[in-house]
Coordinates of C-alpha atoms and ligand atoms in Angstrom, one line a residue:
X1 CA -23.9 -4.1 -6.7
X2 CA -22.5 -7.0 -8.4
X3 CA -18.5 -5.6 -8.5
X4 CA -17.6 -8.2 -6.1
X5 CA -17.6 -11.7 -6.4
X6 CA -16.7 -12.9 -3.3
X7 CA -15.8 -16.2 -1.6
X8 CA -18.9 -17.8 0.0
X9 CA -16.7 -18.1 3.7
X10 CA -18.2 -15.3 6.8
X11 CA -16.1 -14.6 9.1
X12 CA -17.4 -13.5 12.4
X13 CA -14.5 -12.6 14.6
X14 CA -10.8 -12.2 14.6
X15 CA -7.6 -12.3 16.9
X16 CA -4.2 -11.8 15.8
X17 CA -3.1 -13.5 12.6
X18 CA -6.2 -15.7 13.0
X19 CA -10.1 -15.4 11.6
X20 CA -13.0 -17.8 12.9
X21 CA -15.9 -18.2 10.4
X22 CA -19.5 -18.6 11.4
X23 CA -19.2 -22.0 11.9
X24 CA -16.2 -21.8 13.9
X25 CA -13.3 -22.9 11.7
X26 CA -10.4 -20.9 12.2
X27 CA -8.1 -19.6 9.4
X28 CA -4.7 -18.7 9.2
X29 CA -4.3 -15.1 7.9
X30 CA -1.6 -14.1 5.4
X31 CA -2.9 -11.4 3.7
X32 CA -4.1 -8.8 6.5
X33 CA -7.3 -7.8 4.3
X34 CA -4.6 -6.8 1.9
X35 CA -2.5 -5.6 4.1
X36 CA -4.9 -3.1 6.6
X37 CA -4.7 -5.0 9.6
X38 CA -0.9 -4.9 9.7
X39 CA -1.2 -5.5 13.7
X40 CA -3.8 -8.8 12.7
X41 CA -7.2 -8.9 13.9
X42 CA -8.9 -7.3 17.1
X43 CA -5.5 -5.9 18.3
X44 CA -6.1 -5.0 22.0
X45 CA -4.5 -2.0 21.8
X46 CA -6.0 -0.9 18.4
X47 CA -9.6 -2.3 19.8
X48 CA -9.4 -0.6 23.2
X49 CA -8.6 3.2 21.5
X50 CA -11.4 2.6 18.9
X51 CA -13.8 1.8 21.8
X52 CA -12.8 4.7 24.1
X53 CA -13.1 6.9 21.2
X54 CA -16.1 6.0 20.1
X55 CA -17.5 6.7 23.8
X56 CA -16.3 10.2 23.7
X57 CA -16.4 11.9 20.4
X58 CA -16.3 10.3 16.9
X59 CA -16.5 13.1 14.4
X60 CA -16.5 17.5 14.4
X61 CA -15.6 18.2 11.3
X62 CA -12.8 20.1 10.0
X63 CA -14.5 23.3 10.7
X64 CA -13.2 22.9 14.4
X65 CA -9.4 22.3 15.4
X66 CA -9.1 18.4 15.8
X67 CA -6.4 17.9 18.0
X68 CA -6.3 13.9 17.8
X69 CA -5.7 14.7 13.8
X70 CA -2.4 17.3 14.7
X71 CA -0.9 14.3 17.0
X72 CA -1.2 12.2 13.8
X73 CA 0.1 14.4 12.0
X74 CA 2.8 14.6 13.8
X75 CA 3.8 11.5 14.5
X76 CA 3.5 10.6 10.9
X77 CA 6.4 13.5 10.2
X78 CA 8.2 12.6 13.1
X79 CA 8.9 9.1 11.2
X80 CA 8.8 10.4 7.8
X81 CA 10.8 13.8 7.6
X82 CA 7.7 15.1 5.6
X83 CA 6.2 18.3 6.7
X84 CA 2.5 18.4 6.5
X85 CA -0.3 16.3 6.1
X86 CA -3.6 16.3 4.5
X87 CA -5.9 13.4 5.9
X88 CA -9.0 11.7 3.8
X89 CA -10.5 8.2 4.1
X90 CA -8.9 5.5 1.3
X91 CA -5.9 5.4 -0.4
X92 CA -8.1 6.5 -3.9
X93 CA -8.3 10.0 -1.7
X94 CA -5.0 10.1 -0.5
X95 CA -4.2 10.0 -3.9
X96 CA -6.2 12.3 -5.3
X97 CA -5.0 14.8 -3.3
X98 CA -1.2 14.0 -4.8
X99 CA -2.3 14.3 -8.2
X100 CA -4.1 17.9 -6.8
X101 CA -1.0 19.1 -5.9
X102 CA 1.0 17.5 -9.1
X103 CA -1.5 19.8 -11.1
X104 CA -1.3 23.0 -8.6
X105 CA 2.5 22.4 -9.2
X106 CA 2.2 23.2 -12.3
X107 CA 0.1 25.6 -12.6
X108 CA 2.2 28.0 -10.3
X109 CA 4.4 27.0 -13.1
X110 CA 2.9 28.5 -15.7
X111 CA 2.3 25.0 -17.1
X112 CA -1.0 24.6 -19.1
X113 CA -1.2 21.1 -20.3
X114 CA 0.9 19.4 -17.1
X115 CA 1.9 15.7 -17.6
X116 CA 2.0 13.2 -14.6
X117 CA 4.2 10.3 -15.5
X118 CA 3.0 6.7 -13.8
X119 CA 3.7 3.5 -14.6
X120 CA 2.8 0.8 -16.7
X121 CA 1.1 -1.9 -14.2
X122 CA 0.7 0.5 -11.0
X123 CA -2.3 0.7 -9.3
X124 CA -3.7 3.8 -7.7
X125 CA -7.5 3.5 -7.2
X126 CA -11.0 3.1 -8.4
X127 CA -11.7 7.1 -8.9
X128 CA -11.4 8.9 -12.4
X129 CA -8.0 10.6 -11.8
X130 CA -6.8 7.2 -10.1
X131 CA -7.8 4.4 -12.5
X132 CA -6.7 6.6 -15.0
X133 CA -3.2 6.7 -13.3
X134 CA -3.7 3.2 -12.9
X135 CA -1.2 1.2 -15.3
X136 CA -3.4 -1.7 -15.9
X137 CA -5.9 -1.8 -18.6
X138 CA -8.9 -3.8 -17.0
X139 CA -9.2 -1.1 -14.5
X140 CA -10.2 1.7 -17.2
X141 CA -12.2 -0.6 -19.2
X142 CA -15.3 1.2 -19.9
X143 CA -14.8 4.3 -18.2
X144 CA -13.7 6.6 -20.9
X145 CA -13.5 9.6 -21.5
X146 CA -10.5 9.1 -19.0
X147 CA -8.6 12.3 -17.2
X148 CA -5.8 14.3 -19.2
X149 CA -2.3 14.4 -18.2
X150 CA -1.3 10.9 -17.7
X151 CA 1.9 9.3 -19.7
X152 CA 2.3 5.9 -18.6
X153 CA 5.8 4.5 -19.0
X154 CA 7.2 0.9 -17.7
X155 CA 8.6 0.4 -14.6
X156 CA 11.9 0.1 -13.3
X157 CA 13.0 1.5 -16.3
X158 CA 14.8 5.0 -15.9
X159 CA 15.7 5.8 -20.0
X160 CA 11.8 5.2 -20.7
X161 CA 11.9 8.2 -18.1
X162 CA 14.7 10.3 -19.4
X163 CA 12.6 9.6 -23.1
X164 CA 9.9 11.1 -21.8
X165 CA 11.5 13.9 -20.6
X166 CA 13.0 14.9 -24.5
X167 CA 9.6 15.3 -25.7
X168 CA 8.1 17.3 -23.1
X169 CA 8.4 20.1 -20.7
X170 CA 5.2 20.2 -19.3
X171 CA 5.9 17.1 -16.5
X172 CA 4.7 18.2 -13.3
X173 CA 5.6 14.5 -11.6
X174 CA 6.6 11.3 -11.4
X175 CA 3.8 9.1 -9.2
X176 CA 5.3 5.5 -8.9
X177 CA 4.7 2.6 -6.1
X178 CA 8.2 1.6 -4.5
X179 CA 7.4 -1.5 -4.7
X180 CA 4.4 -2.7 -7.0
X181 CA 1.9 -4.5 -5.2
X182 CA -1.4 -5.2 -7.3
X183 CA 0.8 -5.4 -10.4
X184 CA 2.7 -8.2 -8.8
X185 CA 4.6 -7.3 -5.9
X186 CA 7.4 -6.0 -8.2
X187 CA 10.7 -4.7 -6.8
X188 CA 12.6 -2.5 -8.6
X189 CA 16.8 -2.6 -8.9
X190 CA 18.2 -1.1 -6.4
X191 CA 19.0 2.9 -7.1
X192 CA 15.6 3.3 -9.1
X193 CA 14.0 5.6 -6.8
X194 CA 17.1 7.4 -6.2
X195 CA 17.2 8.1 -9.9
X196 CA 13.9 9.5 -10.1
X197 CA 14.3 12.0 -7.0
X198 CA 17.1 13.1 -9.2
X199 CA 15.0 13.3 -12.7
X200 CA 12.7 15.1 -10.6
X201 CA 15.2 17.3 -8.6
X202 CA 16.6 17.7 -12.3
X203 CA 13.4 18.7 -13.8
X204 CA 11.7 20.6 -11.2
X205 CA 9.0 18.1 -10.5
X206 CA 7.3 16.4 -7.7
X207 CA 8.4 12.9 -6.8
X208 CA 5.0 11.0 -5.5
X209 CA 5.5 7.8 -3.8
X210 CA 2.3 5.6 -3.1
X211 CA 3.3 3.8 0.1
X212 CA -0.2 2.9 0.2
X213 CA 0.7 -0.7 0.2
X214 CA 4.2 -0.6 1.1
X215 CA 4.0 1.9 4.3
X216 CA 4.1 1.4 7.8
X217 CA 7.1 -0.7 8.4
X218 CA 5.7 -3.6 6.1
X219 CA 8.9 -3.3 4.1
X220 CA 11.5 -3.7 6.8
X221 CA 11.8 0.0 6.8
X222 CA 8.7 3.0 8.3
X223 CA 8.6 3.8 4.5
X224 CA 9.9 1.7 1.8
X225 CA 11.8 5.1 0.6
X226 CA 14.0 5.0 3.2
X227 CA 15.8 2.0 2.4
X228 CA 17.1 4.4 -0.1
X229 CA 17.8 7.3 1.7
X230 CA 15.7 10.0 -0.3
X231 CA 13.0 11.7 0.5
X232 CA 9.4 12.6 -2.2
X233 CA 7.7 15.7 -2.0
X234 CA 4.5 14.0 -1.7
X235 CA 3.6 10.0 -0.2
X236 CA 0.8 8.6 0.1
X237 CA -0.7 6.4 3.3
X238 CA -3.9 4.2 3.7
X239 CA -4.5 0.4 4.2
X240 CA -2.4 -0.4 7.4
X241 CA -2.7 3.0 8.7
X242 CA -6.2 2.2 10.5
X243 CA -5.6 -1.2 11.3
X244 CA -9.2 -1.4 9.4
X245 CA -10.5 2.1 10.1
X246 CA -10.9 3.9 7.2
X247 CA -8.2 6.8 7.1
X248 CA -5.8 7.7 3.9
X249 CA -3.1 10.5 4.2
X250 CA -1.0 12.4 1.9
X251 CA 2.3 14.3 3.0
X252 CA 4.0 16.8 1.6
X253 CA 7.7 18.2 2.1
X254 CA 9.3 21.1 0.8
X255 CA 7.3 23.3 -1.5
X256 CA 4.8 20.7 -2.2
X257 CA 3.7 21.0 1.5
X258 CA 1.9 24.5 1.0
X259 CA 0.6 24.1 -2.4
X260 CA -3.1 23.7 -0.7
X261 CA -4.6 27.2 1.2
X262 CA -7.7 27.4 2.5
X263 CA -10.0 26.7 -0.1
X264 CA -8.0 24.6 -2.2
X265 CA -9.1 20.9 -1.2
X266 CA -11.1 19.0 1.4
X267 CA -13.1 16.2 3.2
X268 CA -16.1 16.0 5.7
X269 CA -14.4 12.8 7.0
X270 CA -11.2 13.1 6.6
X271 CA -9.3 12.7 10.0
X272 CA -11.6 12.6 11.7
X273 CA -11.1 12.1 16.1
X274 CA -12.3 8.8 15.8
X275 CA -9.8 7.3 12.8
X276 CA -7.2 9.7 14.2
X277 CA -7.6 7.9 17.4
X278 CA -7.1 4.3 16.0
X279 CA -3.9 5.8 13.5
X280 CA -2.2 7.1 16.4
X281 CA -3.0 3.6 18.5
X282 CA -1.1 1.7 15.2
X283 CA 1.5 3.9 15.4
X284 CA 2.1 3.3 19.0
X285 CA 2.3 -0.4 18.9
X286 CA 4.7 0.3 15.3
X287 CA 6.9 2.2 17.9
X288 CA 6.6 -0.2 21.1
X289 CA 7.5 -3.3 19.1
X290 CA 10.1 -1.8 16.1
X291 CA 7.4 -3.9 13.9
X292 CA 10.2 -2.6 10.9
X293 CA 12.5 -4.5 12.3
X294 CA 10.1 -7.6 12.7
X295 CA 8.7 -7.2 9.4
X296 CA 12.3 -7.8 7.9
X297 CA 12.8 -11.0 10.4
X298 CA 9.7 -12.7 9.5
X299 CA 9.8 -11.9 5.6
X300 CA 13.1 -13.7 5.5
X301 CA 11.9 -16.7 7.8
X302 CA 9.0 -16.9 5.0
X303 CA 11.2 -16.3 2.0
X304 CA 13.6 -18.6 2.8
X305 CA 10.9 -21.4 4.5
X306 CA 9.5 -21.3 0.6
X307 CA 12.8 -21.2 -1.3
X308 CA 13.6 -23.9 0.8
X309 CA 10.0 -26.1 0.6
X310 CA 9.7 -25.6 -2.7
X311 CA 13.0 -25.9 -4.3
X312 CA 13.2 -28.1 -7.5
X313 CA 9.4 -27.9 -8.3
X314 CA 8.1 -27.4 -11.0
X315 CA 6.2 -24.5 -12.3
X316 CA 7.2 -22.1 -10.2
X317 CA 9.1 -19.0 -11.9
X318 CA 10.1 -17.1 -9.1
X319 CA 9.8 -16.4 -4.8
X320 CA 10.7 -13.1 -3.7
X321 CA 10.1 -10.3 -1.7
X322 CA 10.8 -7.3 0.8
X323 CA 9.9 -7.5 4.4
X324 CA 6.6 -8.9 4.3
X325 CA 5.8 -8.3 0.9
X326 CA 5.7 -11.6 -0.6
X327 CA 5.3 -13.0 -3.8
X328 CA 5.2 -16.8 -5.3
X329 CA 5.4 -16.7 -9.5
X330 CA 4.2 -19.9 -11.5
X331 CA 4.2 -19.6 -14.7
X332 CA 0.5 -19.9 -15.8
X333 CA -2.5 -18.1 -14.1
X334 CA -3.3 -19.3 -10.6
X335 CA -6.7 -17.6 -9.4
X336 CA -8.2 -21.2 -8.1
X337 CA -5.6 -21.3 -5.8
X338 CA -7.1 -19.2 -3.6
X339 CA -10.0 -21.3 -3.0
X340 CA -7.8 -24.3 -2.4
X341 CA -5.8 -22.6 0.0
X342 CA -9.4 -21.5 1.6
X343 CA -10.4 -25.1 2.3
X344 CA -6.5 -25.7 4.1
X345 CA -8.3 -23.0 6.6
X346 CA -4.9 -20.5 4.8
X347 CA -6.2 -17.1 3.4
X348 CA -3.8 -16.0 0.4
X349 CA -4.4 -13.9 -2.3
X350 CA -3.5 -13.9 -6.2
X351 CA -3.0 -11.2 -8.4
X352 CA -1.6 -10.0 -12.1
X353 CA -2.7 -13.5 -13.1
X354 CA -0.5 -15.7 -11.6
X355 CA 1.3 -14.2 -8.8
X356 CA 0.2 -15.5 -5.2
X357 CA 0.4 -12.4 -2.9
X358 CA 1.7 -13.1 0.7
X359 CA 0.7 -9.6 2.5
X360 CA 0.9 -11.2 6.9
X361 CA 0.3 -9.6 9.4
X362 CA 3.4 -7.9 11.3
X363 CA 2.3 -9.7 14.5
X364 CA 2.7 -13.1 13.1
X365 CA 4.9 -15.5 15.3
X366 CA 7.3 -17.7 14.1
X367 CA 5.3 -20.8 14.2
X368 CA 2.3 -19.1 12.7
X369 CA 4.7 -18.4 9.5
X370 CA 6.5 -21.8 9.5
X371 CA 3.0 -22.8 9.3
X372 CA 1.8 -20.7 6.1
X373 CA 4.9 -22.2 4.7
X374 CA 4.0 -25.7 5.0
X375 CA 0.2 -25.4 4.3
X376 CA 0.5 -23.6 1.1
X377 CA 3.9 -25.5 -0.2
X378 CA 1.5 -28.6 0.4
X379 CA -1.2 -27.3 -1.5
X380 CA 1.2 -25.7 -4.3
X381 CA 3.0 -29.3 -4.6
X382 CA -0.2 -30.5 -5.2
X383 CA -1.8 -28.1 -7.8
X384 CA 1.4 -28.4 -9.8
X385 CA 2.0 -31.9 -9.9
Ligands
PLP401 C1 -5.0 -0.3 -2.3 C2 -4.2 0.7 -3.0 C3 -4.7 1.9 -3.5 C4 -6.1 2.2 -3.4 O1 -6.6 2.3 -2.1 P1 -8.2 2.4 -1.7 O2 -8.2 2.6 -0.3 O3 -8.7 1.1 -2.2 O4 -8.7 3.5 -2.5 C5 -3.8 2.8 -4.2 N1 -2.5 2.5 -4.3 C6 -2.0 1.3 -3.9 C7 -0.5 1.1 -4.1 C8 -2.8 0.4 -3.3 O5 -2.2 -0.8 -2.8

């Protein structure tokens, strides 16, 4: 179908923070297939468990214990303090299942017409509930009737929350992104999600975080949540948690962790021995290497190599970001930039108009990120001038 419209280059193999197209031109990788293959491309590791797997058994079904799934699961609560975990395939899934168990909330409540607040310029997903959640209008375009229960509300802003709160009583959550990433790789003052586990300690709610984008020690921290020492009762996990096998998770704590029984939700796929495998494989090398602690290293070796580069031109409205979440602001829309990147053999990515996305791999060296930095300041000098 015709959703995509993507950029004419094939890529035929991959190794570390590197892609090599069909014709053999290799291209430096910043943005980790938007920031799946946190470990870069082909990781041996990652590669080696997928291929070993595969020899031995892919899928059962949940209908039979899957003890590769369990060691997930438990390594994902080991390093989150959450308690239990329900495992689908995308982040749209892993979601789905969050706003299941917003609603279930509620319902044990006694609540009839429940109200999930989300935030004006999230993104969630491509499914009914999820685009509808979505804060971004081009996303819903077309699609109505949309799914009850959504009050969208801007971000980073905790009175627009406490408003809410005066004219209802029938909240069931709050569902925000730590950091916003489609949106524009938006960081929110420090204390925000702090304030929310309050409002929804306060108001008897479930705090959902969608670390979709932010988890797995991207941020400088195993979940960007813990750089504020709270906890949610539900997250949600997908892109880097593969490395590029499909495999979303949402975990619970508390009593959001045994709002599903038997019966209540479900997925053929869903953690399956075969993604299980390659999860537990990330995880190892997240472990082995403290990739948090690189992630933190390198995102200020890129953050300042731009501030730095790019001082004085310009054009340019802001640089900032958190761990390797990076963002580059001009001040009009940007999309071609992309493309010209594409032909300095750099893959980048724009979004919300005219932010460039940074989104490397956790693997990248030093000289591979003093190199990003040069390539795209040079093409950035150029586009603006
Ligand atoms: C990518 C993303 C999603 C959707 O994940 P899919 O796997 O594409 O369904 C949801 N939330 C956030 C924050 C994301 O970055």
């Amino acid at each position: 179908m015709s959703n995509y419209q993507p950029l004419s280059v094939e890529f035929k193999s991959g190794a570390g923070a590197w892609l090599t197209d069909v014709d053999g031109n290799r291209y430096l990788d910043a943005f980790s297939g938007i920031a799946v293959c946190g470990l870069g491309h082909a990781h041996p590791a990652v590669q080696e468990a997928i291929a070993d797997q595969a020899s031995k058994l892919i899928h059962t079904s949940n209908i039979y214990r899957i003890p590769l799934q369990e060691k997930l699961a438990e390594k994902l609560i080991e390093h989150s303090g959450m308690d239990k975990v329900f495992f689908g395939n995308s982040g749209a899934e892993a979601n789905e299942a969050a706003i299941k168990l917003a609603r279930l909330h509620g319902n044990n409540k006694g609540i009839n017409n429940p109200t999930i607040i989300v935030m004006e310029k999230s993104f969630h997903g491509r499914t009914m509930a999820t685009l509808t959640a979505t804060g971004n209008d081009k996303v819903k375009k077309g699609f109505a009737p949309l799914v009850e229960g959504f009050k969208h509300i801007p971000y980073n802003n905790l009175d627009a929350l406490n408003e809410v709160a005066e004219t209802t009583d029938d909240i069931v959550a709050v569902m925000v992104e730590p950091i916003i990433g489609e949106g524009g790789i938006l960081i929110p003052d420090e204390g925000y999600l702090k304030a929310i586990r309050a409002f929804c300690d306060e108001h008897d709610c479930l705090m959902i975080l969608d670390e979709i984008q932010t988890g797995l020690c991207r941020t400088g921290e195993w979940f960007a949540f813990q750089h504020e020492g709270i906890k949610p009762d539900v997250m949600t996990l997908a892109k880097a948690l593969g490395n590029g096998v499909p495999i979303g998770a949402c975990l619970a704590s508390g009593v959001a962790a045994d709002l599903f029984q038997p019966g209540s939700h479900g997925s053929t796929f869903g953690g399956n021995p075969l993604a299980a495998r390659a999860a537990l494989a990330v995880i190892n090398v997240l472990e082995q290497n403290k990739l948090e602690l690189r992630a933190i290293e390198l995102g200020k070796r890129l953050l300042d190599g731009f501030k730095q580069s790019l001082s004085g031109i310009k054009g340019i409205k802001e640089i900032r970001g958190k761990g390797l979440m990076l963002a580059i602001e001009l001040e009009k829309d940007c999309a071609d930039l992309v493309g010209l990147a594409l032909e300095e053999k750099l893959l980048i990515n724009v979004t919300a108009g005219n932010v460039i996305r940074l989104l490397p791999p956790l693997v990248m060296s030093d000289d591979e990120a003093d190199e990003v930095v040069s390539k795209l300041s040079g093409v950035l000098k150029k586009y603006l001038s």
